[in-house]
Short mmCIF file of C-alpha atoms in Angstrom, two decimals:
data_model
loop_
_atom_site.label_atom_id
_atom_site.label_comp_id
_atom_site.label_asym_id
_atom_site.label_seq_id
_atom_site.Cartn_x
_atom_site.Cartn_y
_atom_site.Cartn_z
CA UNK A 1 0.00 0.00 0.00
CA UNK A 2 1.67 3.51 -1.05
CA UNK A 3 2.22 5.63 1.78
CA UNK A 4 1.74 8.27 -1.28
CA UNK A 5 -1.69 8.34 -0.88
CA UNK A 6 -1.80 10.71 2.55
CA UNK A 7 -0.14 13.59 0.41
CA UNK A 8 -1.71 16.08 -1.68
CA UNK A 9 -0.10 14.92 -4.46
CA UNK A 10 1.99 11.75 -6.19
CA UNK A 11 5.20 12.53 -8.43
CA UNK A 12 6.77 9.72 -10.99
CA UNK A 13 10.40 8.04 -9.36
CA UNK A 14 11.90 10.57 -12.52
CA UNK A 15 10.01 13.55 -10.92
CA UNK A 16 8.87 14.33 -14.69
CA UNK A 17 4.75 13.92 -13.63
CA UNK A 18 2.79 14.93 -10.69
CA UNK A 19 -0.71 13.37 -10.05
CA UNK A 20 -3.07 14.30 -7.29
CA UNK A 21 -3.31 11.37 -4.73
CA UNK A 22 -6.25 10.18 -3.22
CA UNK A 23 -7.79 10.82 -0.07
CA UNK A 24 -7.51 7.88 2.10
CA UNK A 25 -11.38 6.72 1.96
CA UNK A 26 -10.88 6.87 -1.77
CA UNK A 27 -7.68 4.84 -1.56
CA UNK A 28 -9.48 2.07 0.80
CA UNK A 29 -12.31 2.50 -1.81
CA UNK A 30 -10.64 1.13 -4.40
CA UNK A 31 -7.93 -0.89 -3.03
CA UNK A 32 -10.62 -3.28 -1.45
CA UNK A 33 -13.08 -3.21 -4.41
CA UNK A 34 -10.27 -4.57 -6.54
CA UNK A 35 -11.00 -7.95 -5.11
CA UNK A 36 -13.25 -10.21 -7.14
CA UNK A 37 -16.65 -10.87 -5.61
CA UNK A 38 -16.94 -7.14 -3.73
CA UNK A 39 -20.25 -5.25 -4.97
CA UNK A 40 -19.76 -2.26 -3.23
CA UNK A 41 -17.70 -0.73 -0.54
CA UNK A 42 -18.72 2.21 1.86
CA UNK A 43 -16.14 3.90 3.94
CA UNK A 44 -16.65 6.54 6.62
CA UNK A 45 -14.54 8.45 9.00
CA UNK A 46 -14.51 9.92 12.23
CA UNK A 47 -11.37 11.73 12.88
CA UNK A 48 -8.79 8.79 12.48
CA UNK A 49 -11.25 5.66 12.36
CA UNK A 50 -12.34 4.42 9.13
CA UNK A 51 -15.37 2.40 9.22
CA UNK A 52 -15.45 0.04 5.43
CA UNK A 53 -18.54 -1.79 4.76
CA UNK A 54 -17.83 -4.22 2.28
CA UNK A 55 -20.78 -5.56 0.66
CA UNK A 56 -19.68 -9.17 -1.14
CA UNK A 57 -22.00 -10.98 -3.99
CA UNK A 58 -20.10 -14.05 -3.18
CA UNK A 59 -19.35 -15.10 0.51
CA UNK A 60 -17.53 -18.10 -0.86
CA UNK A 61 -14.23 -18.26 1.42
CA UNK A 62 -11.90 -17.27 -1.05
CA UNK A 63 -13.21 -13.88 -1.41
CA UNK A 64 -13.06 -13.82 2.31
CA UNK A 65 -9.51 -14.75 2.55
CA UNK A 66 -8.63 -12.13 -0.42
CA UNK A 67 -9.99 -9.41 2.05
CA UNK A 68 -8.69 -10.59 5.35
CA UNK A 69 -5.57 -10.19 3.80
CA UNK A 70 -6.39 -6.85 2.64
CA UNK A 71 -7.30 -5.80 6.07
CA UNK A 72 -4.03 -6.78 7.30
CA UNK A 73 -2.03 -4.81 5.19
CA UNK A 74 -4.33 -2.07 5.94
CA UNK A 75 -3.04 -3.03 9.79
CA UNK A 76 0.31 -3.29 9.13
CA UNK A 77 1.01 -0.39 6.66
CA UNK A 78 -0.98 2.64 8.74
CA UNK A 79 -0.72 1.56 12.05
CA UNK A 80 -1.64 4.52 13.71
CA UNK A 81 -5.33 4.32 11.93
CA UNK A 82 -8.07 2.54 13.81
CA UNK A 83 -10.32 0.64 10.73
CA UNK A 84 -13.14 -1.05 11.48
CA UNK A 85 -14.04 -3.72 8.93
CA UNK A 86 -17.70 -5.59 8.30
CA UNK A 87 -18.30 -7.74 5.38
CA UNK A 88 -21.75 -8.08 4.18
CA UNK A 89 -23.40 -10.72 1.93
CA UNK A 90 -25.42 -8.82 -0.62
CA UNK A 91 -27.20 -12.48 -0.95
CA UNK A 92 -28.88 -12.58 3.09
CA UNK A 93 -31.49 -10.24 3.99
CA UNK A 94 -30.28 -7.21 5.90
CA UNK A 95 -31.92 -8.89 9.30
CA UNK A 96 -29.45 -11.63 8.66
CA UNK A 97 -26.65 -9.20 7.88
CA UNK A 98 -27.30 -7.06 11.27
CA UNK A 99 -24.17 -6.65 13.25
CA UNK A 100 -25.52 -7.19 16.94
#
């Protein structure tokens, strides 16, 4: 995970191009929907705790595994960032999906 992302803006290793970055709930955004088998991911934040729902159309345990390990590079590279993770199967009513 680029560290990159936190600044206002990304330069090339040659220096030659500078892109804006993207925020950090942008960066989670599409870092985690990169994984097969997400539908949709919603991230909030309150001060330095991100909150990512991560709605799945498969629960199958490969696409589980894909974004554990996701989470724990999330852990590992920003740990100073409190995330709070939920997966939710876009296949089970949203009784069954209620986090209790």
């Amino acid at each position: 995970i680029p560290v990159a992302c936190m600044s206002s803006t990304v330069a090339f290793p040659n220096g030659s191009t500078v892109l804006p970055a993207l925020d950090m709930a942008e960066f989670i955004m599409a870092d985690i929907s990169s994984v097969n088998g997400v539908r949709d991911v919603r991230v909030s934040q309150d001060r330095d705790r991100f909150t990512v729902e991560v709605v799945l159309s498969s629960f199958e345990k490969d696409v589980r595994r894909k974004l554990y390990s996701k989470q724990r590079e999330f852990y590992r590279e920003f740990p100073h960032t409190s995330f709070y993770f939920y997966l939710v199967d876009a296949s089970r009513s949203a009784i069954d999906n209620a986090v209790v």
